[in-house]
Short mmCIF file of C-alpha atoms in Angstrom, two decimals:
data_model
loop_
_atom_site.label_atom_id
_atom_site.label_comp_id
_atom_site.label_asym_id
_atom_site.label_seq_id
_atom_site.Cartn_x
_atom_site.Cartn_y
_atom_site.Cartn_z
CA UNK A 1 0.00 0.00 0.00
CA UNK A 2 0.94 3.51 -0.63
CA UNK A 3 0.63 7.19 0.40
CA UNK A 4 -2.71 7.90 -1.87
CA UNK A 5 -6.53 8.80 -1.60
CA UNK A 6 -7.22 5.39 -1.37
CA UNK A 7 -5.56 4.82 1.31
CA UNK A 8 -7.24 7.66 3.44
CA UNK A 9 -10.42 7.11 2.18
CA UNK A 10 -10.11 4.02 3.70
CA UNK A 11 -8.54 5.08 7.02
CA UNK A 12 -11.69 7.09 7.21
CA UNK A 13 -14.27 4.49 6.54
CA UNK A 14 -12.13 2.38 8.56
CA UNK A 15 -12.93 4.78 11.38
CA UNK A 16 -16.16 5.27 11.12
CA UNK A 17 -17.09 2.06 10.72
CA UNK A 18 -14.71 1.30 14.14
CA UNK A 19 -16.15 4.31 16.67
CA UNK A 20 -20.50 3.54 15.93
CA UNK A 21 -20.35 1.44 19.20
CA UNK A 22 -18.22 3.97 20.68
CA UNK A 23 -20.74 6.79 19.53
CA UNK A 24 -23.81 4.52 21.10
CA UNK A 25 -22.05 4.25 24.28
CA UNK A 26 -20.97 7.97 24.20
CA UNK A 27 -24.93 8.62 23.09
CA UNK A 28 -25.69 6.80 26.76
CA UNK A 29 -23.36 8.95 28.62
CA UNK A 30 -25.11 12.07 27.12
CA UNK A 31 -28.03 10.68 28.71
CA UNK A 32 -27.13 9.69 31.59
CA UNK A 33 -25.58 12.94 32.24
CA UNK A 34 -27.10 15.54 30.38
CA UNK A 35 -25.70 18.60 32.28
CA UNK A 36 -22.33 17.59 31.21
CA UNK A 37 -19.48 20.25 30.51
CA UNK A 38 -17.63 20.72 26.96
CA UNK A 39 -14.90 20.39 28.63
CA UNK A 40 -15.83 16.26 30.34
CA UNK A 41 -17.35 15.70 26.91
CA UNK A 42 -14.26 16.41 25.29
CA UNK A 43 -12.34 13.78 27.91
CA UNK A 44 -14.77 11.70 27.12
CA UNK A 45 -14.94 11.74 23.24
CA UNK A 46 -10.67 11.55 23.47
CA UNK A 47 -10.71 8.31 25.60
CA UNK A 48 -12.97 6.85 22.91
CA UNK A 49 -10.15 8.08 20.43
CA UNK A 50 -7.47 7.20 22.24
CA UNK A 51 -8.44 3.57 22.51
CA UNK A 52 -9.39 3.51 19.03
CA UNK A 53 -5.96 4.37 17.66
CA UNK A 54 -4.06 2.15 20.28
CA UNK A 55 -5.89 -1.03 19.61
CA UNK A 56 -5.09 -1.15 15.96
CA UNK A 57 -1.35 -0.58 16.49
CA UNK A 58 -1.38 -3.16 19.00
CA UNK A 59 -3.03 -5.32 16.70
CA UNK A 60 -0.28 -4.44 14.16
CA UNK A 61 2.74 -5.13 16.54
CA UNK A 62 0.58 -8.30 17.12
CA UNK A 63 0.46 -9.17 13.75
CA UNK A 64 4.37 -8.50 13.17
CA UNK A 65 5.86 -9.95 16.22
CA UNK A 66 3.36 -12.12 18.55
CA UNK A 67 0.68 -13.31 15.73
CA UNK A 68 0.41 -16.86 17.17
CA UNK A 69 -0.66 -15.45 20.65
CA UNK A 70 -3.17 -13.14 19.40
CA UNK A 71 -4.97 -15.50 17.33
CA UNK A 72 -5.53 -17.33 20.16
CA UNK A 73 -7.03 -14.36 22.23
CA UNK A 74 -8.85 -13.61 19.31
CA UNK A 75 -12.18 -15.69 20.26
CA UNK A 76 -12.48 -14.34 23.87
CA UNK A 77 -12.62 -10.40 22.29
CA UNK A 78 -16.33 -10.69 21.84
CA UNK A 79 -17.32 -12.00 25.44
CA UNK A 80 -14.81 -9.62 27.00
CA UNK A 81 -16.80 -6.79 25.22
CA UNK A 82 -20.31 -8.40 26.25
CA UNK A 83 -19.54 -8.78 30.06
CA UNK A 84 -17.87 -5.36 30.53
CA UNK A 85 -20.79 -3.40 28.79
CA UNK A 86 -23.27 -5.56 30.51
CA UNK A 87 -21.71 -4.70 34.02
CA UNK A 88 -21.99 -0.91 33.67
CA UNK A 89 -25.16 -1.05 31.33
CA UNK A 90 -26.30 -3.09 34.38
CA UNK A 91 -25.40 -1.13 36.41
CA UNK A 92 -27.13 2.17 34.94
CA UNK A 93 -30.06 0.00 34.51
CA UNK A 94 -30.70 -0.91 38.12
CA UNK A 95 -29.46 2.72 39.62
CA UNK A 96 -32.41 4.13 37.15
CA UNK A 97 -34.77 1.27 38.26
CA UNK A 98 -34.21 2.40 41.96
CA UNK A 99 -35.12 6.19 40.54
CA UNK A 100 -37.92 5.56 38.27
CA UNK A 101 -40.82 7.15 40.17
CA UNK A 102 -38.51 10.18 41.45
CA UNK A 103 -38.71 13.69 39.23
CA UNK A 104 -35.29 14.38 39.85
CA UNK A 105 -32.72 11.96 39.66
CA UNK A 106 -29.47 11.82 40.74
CA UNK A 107 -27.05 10.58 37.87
CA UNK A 108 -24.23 8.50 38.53
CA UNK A 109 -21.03 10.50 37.43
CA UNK A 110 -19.15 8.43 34.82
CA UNK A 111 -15.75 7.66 36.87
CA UNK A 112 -12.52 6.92 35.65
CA UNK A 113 -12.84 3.04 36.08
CA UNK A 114 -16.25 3.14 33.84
CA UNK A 115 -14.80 5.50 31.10
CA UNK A 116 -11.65 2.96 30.82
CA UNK A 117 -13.51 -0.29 30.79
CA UNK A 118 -15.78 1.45 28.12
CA UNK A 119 -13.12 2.55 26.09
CA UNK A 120 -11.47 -1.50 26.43
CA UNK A 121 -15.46 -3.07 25.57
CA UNK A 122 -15.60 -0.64 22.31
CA UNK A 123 -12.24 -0.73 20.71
CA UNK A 124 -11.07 -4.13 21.65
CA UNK A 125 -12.69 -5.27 17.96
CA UNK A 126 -10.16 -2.88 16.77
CA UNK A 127 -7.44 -5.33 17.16
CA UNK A 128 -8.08 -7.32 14.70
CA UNK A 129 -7.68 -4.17 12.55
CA UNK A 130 -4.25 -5.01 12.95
CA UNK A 131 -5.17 -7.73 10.56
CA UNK A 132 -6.09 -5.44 7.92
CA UNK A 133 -3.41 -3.40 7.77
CA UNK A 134 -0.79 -5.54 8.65
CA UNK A 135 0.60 -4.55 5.14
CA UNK A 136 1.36 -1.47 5.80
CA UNK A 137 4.62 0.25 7.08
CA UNK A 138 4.72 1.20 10.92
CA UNK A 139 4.41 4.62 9.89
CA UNK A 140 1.69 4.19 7.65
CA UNK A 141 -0.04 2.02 10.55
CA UNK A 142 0.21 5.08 13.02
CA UNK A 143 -1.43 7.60 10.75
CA UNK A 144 -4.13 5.07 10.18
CA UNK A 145 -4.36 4.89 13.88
CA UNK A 146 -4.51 8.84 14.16
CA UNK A 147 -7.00 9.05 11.45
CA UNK A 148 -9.16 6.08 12.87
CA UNK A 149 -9.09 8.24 16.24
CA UNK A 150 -10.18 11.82 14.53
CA UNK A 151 -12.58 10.21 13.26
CA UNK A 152 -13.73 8.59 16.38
CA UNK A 153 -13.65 11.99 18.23
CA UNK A 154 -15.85 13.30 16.08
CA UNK A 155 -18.38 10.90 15.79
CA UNK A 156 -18.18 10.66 19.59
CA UNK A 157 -18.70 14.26 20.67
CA UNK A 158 -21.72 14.05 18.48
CA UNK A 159 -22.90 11.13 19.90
CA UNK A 160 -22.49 12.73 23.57
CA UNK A 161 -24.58 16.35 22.49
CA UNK A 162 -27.31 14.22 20.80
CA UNK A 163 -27.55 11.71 24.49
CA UNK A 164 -27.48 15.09 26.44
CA UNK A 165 -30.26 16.65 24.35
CA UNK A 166 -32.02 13.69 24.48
CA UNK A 167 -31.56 13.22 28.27
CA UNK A 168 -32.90 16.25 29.50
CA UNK A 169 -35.92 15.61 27.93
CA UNK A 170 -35.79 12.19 29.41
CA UNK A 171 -35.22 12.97 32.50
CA UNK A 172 -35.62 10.07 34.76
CA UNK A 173 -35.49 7.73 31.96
CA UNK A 174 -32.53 8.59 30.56
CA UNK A 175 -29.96 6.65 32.69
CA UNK A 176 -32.20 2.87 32.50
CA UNK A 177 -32.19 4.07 28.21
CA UNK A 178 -28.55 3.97 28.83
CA UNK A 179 -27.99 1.07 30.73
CA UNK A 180 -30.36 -0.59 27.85
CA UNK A 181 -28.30 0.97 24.83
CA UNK A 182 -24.63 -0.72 26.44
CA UNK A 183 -26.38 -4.03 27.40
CA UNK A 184 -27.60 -4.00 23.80
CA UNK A 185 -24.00 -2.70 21.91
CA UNK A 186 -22.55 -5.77 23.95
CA UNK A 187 -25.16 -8.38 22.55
CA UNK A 188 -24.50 -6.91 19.44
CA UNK A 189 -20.73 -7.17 19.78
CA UNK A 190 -20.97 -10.51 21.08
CA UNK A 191 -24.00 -11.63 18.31
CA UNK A 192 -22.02 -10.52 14.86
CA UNK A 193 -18.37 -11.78 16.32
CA UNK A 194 -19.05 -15.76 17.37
CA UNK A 195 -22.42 -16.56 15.21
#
């Protein structure tokens, strides 16, 4: 492969195609939170990134140093992804269950922990990315990876002002819709990666 349109056309698609269960998962943060500052949505939206450019180049060392171990990994990716998005979907589920019939509810703040074991559940697919471009040079494989994560910032910060929009007009709903939307991106994970 070489330096050409094609080849960030592709990094593009590549990304977008990468950071949709990142930008439903980002969506359910918006709602569970939806007086959340710019400046936590944009700490947010760059964890989402970050883990979206690191998980292809891992997958790319993978591929040019350790390929025998990942392949072996490979089949555990999609229930790693379905038990850590049902534990804080479940989580967000039951704290909204023990709120339903109050007007004002008191949203659980998105800590550290959550926001890194979301970022893991949504971009581990990405290693296999490594996969794909395994032909390319390292250098060519880090601006993929950048690219991959623009695009994922994007697509995430809208996904965070659309759940915030949406969550104040949910109010008290908002944080079981969220718990419901990560349960679901898990199944869905899970669903299209071992059937």
């Amino acid at each position: 492969m070489n330096w050409s349109f094609i080849f960030f056309f592709n990094s593009i698609l590549l990304g977008a195609g990468l950071a949709m269960d990142a930008f439903s998962v980002s969506m359910a943060n918006g709602l569970n939170d939806p007086k959340m500052s710019k400046k936590r949505m944009l700490c947010i939206a760059g964890a989402f990134a970050a883990f979206q450019a690191f998980m292809p180049m891992t997958g790319w060392i993978c591929v040019h140093t350790i390929v025998e171990y990942f392949s072996a990994f490979e089949k555990f990716i999609p229930w790693i992804a379905l038990i850590l998005l049902a534990y804080i979907g479940g989580g967000m589920l039951l704290n909204g269950i023990r709120h339903k019939d109050k007007e004002e509810v008191s949203h659980t703040r998105l800590t550290a922990w959550a926001l890194f074991i979301q970022g893991v559940a949504t971009s581990i697919d990405a290693l296999s990315v490594g996969f794909t471009i395994a032909e390319y040079d390292w250098l060519m494989a880090l601006v993929c990876s950048l690219i991959i994560a623009t695009v994922t910032l994007v697509i995430c910060l809208s996904g965070l002002v659309i759940g915030k929009k949406f969550g104040t007009k949910l109010s008290n709903k908002a944080e079981m819709l969220g718990g419901i939307i990560l349960i679901a991106i898990g199944i869905e994970i899970f669903v299209s990666n071992v059937f």
